[in-house]
PDB file of C-alpha atoms in Angstrom:
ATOM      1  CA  UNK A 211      19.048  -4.404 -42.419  1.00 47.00           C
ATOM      2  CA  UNK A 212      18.842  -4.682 -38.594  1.00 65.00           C
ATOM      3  CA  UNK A 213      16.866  -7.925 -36.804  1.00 80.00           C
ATOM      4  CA  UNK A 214      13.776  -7.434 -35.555  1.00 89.00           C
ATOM      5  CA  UNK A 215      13.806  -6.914 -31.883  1.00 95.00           C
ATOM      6  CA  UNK A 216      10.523  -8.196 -30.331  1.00 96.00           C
ATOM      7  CA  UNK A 217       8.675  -7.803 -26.763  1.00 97.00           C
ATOM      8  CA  UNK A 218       6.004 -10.041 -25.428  1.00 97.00           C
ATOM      9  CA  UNK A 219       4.186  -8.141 -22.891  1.00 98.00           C
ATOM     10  CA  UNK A 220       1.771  -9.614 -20.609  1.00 98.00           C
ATOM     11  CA  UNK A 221      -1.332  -8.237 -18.487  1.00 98.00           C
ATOM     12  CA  UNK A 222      -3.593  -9.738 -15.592  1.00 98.00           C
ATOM     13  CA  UNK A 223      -5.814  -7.998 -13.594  1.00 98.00           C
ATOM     14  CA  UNK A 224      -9.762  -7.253 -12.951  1.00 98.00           C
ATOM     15  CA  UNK A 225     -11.612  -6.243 -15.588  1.00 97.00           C
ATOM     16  CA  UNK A 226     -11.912  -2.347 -15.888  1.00 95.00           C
ATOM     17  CA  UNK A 227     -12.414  -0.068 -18.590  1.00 95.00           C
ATOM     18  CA  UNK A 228      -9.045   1.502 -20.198  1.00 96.00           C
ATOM     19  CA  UNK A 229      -6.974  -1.664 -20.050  1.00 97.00           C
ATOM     20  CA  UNK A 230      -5.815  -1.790 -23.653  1.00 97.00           C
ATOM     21  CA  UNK A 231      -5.973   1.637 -23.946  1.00 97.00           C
ATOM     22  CA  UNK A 232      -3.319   2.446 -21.381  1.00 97.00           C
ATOM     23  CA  UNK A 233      -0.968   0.220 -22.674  1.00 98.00           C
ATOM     24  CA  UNK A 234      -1.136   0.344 -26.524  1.00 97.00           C
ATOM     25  CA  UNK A 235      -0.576   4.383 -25.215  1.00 98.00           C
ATOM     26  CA  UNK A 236       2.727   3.258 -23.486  1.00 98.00           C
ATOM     27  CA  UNK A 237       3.959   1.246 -26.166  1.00 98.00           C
ATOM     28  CA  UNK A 238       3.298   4.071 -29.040  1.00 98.00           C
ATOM     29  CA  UNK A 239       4.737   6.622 -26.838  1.00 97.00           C
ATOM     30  CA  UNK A 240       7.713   4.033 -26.357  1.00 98.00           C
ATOM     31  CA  UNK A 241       7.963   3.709 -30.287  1.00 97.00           C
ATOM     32  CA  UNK A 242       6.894   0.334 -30.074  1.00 98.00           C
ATOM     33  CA  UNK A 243       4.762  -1.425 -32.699  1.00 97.00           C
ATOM     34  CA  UNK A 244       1.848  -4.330 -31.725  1.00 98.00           C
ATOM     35  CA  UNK A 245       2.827  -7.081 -33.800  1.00 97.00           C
ATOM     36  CA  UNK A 246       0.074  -9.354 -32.598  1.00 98.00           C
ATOM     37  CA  UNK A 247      -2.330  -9.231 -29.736  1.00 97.00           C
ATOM     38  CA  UNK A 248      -4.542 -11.684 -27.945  1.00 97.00           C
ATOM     39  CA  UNK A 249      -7.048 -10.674 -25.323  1.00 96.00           C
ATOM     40  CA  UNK A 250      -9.805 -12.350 -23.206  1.00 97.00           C
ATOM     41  CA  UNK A 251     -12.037 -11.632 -20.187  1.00 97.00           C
ATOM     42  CA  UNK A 252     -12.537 -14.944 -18.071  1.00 96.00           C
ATOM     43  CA  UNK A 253     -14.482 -14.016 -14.759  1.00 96.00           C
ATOM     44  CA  UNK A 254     -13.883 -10.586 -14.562  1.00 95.00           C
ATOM     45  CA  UNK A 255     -10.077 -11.564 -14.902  1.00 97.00           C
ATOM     46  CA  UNK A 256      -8.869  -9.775 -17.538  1.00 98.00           C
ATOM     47  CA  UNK A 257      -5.851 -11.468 -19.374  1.00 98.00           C
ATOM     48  CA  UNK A 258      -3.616 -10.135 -22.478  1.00 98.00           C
ATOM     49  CA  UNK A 259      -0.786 -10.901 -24.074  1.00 98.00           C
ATOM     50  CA  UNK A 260       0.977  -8.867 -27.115  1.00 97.00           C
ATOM     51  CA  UNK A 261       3.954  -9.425 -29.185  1.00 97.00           C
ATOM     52  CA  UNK A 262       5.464  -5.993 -29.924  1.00 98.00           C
ATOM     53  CA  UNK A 263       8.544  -5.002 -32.557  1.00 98.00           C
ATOM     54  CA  UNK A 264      10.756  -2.918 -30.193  1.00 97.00           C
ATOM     55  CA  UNK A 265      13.275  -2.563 -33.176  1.00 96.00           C
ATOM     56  CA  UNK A 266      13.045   1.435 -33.305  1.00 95.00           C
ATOM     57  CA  UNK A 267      15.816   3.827 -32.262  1.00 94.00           C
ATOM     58  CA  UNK A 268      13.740   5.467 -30.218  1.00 95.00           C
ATOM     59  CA  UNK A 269      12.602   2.487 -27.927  1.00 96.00           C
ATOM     60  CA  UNK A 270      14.535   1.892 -24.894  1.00 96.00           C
ATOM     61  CA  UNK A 271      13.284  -1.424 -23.897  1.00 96.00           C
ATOM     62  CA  UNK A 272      14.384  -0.388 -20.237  1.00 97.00           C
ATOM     63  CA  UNK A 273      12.355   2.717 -20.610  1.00 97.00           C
ATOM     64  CA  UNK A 274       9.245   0.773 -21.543  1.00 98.00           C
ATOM     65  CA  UNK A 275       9.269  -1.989 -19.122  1.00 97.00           C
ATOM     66  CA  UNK A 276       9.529   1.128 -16.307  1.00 98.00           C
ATOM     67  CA  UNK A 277       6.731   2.841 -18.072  1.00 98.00           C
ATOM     68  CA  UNK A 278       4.634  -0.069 -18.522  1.00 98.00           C
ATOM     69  CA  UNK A 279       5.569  -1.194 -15.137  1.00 97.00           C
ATOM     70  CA  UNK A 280       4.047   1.895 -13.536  1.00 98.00           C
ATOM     71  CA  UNK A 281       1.015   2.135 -15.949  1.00 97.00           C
ATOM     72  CA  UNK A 282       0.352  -1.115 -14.523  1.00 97.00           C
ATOM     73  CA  UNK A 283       0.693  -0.160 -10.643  1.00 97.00           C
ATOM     74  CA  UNK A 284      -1.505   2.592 -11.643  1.00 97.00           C
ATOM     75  CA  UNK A 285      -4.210   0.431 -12.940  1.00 97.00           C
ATOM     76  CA  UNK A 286      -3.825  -2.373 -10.101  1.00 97.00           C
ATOM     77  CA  UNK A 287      -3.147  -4.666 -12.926  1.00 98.00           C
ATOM     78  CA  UNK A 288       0.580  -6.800 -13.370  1.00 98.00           C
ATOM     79  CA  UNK A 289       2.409  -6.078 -16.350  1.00 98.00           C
ATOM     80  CA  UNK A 290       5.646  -8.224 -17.546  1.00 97.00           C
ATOM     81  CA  UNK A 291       7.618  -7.323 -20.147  1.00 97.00           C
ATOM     82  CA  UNK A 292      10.271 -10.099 -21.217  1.00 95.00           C
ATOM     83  CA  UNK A 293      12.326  -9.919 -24.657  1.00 92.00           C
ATOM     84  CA  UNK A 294      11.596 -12.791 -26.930  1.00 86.00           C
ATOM     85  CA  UNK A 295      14.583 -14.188 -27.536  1.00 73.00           C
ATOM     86  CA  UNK A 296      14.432 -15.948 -23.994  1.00 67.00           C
ATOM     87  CA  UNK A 297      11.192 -17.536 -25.307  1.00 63.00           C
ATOM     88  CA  UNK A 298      13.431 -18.602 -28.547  1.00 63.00           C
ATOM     89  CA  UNK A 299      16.219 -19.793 -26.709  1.00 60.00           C
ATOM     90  CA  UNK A 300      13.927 -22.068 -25.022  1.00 60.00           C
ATOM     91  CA  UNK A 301      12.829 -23.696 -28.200  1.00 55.00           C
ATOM     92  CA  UNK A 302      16.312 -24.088 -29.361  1.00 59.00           C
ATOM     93  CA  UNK A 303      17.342 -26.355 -27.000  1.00 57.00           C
TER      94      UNK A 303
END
């Protein structure tokens, strides 16, 4: 059985309406399964980070960082996508 391949994606931006929406739509159209999700509003600053499983065939991480990427220039909002093994490596260390 193949590894789990994991995401952690990361949004910060103002507040507005579609938000999660937009990119929970990017990640199912990317294949990609939320794993865990944490989201707060502090402000009007609206913050979010999710863990994703990017294990699928069909998920290109490349493809959803570009997709996500845009979504977010479309929204005004930053959006990083990093896989987590760097976070891993980190701790390994």
């Amino acid at each position: 059985m193949n590894e789990m391949k994991k995401a952690v994606i990361s949004v910060l931006g103002a507040d507005r309406k579609g938000i999660i929406a937009s990119v929970t739509r990017i990640l199912y159209e990317h294949d990609a399964n939320i794993l865990d999700i944490s989201q707060t509003i502090v402000s009007g600053l609206f913050t979010m980070i999710l863990i994703a499983d990017i294990s699928s065939e069909l998920c290109d991480f490349e493809q959803l960082k570009k997709g996500l990427s845009d979504e977010g220039a479309r929204l005004n909002v930053q959006i990083r996508v990093q896989r987590s093994e760097i976070f891993e490596a980190m701790h390994q260390v």
